[in-house]
Short mmCIF file of C-alpha atoms and ligand atoms in Angstrom, two decimals:
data_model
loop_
_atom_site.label_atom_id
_atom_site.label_comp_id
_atom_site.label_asym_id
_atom_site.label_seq_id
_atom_site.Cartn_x
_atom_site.Cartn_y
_atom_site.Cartn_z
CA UNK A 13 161.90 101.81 23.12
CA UNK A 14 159.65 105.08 24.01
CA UNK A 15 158.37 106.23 27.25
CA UNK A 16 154.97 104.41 26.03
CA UNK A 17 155.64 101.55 24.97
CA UNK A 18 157.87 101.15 28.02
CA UNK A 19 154.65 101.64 30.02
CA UNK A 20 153.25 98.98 27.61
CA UNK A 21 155.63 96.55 28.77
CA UNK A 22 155.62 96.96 31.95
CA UNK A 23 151.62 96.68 32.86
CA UNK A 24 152.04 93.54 30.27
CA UNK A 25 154.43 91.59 32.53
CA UNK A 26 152.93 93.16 35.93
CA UNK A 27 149.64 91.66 34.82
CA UNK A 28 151.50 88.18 33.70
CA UNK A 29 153.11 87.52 36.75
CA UNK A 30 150.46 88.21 38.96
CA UNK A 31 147.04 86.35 37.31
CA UNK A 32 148.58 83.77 35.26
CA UNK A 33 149.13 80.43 37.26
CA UNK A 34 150.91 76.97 36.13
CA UNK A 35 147.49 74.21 35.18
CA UNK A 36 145.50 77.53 33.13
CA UNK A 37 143.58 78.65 30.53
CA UNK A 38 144.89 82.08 29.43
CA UNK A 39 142.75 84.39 27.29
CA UNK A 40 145.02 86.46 24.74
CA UNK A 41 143.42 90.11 23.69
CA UNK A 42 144.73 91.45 21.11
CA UNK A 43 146.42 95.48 20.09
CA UNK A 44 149.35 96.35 20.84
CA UNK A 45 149.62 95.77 24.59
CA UNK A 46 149.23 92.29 24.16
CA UNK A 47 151.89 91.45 22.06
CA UNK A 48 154.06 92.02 25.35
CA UNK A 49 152.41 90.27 27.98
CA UNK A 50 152.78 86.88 25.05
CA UNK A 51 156.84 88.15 25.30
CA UNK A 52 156.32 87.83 29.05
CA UNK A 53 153.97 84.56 28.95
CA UNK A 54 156.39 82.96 26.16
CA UNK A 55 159.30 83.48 29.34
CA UNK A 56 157.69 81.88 32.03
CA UNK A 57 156.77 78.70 29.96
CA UNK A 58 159.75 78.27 29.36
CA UNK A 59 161.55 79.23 32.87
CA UNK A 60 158.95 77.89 34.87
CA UNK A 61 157.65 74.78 32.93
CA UNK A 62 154.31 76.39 33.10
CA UNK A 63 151.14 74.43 31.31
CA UNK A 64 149.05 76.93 30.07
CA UNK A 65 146.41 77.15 27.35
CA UNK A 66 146.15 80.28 25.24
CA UNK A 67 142.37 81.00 23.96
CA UNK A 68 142.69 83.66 21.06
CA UNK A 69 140.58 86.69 20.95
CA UNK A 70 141.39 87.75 17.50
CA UNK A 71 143.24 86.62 13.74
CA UNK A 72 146.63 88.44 15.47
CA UNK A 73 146.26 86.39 18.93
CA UNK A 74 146.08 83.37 16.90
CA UNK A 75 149.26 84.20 15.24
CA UNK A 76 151.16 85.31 18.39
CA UNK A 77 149.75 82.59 19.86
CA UNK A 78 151.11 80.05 17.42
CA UNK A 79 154.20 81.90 16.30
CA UNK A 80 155.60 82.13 19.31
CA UNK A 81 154.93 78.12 19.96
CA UNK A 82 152.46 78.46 22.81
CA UNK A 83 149.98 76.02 23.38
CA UNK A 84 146.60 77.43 21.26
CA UNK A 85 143.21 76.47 23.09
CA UNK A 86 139.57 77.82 21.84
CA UNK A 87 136.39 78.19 23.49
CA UNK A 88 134.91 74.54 22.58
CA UNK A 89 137.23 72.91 24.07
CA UNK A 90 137.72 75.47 27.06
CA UNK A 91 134.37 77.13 27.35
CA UNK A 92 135.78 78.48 30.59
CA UNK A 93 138.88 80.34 31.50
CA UNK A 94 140.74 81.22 34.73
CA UNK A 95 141.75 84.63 33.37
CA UNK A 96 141.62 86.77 30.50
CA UNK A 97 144.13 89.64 29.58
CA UNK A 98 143.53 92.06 27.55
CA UNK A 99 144.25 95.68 25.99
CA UNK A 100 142.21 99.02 26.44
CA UNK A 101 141.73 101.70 24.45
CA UNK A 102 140.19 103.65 27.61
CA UNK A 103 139.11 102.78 31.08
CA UNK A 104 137.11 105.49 33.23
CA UNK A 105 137.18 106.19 36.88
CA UNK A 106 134.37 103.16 37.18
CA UNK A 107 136.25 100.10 35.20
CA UNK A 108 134.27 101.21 32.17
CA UNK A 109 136.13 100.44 28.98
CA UNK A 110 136.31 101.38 25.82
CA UNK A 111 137.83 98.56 23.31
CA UNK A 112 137.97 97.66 19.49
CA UNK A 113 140.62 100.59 18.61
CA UNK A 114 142.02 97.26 16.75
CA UNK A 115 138.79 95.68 15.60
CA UNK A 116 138.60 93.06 17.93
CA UNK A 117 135.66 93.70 20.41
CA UNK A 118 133.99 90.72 19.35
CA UNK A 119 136.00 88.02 20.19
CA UNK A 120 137.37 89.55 22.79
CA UNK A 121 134.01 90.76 24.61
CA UNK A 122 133.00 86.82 24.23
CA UNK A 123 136.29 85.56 25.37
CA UNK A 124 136.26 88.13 28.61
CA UNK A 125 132.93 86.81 29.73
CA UNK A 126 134.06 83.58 29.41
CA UNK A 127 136.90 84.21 31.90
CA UNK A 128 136.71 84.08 35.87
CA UNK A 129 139.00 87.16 35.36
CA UNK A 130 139.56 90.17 32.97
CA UNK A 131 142.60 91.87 33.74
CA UNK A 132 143.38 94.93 31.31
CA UNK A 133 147.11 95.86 30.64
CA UNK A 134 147.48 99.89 29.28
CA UNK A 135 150.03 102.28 29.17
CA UNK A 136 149.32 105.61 31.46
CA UNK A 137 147.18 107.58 28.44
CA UNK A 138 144.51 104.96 28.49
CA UNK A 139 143.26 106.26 32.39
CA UNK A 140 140.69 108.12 32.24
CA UNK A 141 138.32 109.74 34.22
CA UNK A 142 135.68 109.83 32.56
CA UNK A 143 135.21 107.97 28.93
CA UNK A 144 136.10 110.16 25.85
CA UNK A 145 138.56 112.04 28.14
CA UNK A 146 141.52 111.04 26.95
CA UNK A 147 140.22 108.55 23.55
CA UNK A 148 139.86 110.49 20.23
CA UNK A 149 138.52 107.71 18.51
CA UNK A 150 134.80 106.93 19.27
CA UNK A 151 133.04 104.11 20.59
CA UNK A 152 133.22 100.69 17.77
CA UNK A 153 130.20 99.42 17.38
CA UNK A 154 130.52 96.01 15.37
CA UNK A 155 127.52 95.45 12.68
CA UNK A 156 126.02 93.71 10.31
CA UNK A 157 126.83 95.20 6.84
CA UNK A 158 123.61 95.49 5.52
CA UNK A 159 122.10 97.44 8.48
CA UNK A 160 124.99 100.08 8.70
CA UNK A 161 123.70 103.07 7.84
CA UNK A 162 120.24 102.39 9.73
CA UNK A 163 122.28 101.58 12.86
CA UNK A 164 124.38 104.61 11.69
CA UNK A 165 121.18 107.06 11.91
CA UNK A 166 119.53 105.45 14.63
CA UNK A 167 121.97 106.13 17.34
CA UNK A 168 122.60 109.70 15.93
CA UNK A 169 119.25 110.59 16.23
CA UNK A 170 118.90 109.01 19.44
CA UNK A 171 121.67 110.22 21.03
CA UNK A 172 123.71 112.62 18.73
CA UNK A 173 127.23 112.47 18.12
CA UNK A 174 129.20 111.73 14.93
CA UNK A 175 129.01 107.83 13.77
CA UNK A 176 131.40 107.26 10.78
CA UNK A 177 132.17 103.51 9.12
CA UNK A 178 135.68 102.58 9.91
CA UNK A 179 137.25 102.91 6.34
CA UNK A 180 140.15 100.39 5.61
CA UNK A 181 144.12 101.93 5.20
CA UNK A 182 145.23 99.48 2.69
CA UNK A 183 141.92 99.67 0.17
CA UNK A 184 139.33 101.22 -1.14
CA UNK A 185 136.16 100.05 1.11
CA UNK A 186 135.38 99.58 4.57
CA UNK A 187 137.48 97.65 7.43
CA UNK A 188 135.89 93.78 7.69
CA UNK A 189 136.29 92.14 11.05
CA UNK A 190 137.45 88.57 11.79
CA UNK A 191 133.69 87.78 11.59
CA UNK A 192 133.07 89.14 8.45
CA UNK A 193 131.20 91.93 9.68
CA UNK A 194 131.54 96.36 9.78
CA UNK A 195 132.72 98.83 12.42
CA UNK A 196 131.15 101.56 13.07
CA UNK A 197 133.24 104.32 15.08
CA UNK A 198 130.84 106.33 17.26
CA UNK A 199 131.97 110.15 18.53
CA UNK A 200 129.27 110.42 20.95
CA UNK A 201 128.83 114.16 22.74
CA UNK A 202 130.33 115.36 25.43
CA UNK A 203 127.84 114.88 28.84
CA UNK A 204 126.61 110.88 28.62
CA UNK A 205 127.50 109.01 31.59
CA UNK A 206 125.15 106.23 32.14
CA UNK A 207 127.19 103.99 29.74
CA UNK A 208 125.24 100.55 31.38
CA UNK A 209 121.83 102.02 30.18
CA UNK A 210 123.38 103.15 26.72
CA UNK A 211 125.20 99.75 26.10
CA UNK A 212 122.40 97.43 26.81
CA UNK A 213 119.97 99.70 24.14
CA UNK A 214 122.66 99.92 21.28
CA UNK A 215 123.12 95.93 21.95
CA UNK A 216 119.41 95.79 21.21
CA UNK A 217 119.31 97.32 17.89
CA UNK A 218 118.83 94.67 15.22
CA UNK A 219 122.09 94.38 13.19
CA UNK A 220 124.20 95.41 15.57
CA UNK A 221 126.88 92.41 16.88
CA UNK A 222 128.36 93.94 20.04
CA UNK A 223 129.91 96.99 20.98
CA UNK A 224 133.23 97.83 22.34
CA UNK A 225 131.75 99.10 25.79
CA UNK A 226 133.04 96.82 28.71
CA UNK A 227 130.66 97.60 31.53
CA UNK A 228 132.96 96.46 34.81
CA UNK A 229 133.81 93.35 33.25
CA UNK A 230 137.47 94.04 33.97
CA UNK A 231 138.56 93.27 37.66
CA UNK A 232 142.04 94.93 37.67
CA UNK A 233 143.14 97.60 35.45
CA UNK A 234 147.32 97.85 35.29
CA UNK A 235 148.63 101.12 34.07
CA UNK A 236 152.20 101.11 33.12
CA UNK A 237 153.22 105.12 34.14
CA UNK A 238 156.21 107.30 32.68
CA UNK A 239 157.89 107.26 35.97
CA UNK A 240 158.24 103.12 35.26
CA UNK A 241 156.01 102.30 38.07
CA UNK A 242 152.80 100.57 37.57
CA UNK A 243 149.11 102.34 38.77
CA UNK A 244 147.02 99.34 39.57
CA UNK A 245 142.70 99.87 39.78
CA UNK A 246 140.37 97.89 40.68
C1 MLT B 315 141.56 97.08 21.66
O1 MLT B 315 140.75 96.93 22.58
O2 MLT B 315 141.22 97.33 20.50
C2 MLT B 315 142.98 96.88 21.93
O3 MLT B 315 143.09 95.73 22.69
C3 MLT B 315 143.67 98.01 22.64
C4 MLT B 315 145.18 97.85 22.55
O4 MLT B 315 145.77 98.16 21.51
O5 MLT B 315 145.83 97.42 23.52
#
């Protein structure tokens, strides 16, 4: 295993075996972070007994969820959880996040504020100090398909940047979300900091769903570093 996903691992069962208690209900994010703290949740059910209720955030929770025989919950039944863990793609200095790298911000924006606790698990080159530091890839902005390219030029001319549709790997067309909808990646420029503001007016143009800006919803931040130890914020 590399240096990173090393780091993966080791935020994943940090976070595990700190916030998730015997008698829970356990949101699972989804990425590639996630798929270790399950290894590590999938361990303590069985050495510990544990009764715990995983809510999925995503298609791929569901499946870890399920294929690795853990006990799969959802939000009608639990419409509250004691904790939520999830991936990052960034976090700044302030416990502002950037998610939806995997297309998941949806479910897993709903399933965070659902949760008494939202504990992100990242390997060292998610910490940031200030958003767009460190992540390449834009802010995803989910949307309805029809209003794409008006949501596209709206926030370009509102607040400049580079906005491109997430284009699918596997076929000719766009990526479609779990909820049938499009992503929209946006490169904002350099200079914006008041992310709260920015969030809450993007969130209010019509067609878009939700956006993958987590304004200090997490509580604890777990970085797993090279040196093997594990940078905790909060
Ligand atoms: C995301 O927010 O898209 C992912 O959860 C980040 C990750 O891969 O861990």
């Amino acid at each position: 295993m590399g240096p990173l996903e090393i780091a993966k691992q080791i935020a994943a069962y940090k976070a595990v075996d700190e916030y998730v208690k015997d008698n829970s209900v356990i949101g699972v994010g989804s990425g590639s972070t996630i798929i270790y703290a399950v290894h590590r949740l999938v361990e303590r059910v069985k050495e510990e007994n544990l009764n715990i209720v995983c809510v999925p955030t995503s298609f791929q929770a569901r499946q870890l969820i399920l294929n690795n025989h853990l006990t799969l919950g959802d939000l009608e039944t639990y419409p509250k959880l004691d904790c939520a863990i999830d991936g990052a793609d960034e976090v700044d200095s302030e416990m502002n996040l950037i998610k939806g790298g995997g297309g998941c911000l949806l479910q897993e924006k709903i399933v965070a504020s659902c949760a008494d606790e939202l504990v992100i698990i990242a390997d060292y080159t998610k910490n940031s100090q200030q958003l767009g530091e460190q992540y390449k890839k834009g802010i995803p902005i989910e949307v309805i398909p029809m209003a794409y390219k008006a949501i596209q030029k709206r926030i370009k001319d509102n607040y400049g940047g580079n906005i491109q549709l997430r284009m699918a790997l596997a076929k000719a067309g766009p990526v479609v979300t779990d909820n049938g909808n499009f992503i929209l990646d946006w490169h904002f420029p350099q200079g914006l900091t008041n992310w709260n503001k920015i969030n809450i007016e993007i969130s209010m143009i019509p067609g878009v769903v939700e956006t993958g800006l987590f304004i200090k919803m997490a509580k604890k931040v777990f970085f797993g570093m090279p040196d093997g130890s594990v940078k905790e914020q909060s």
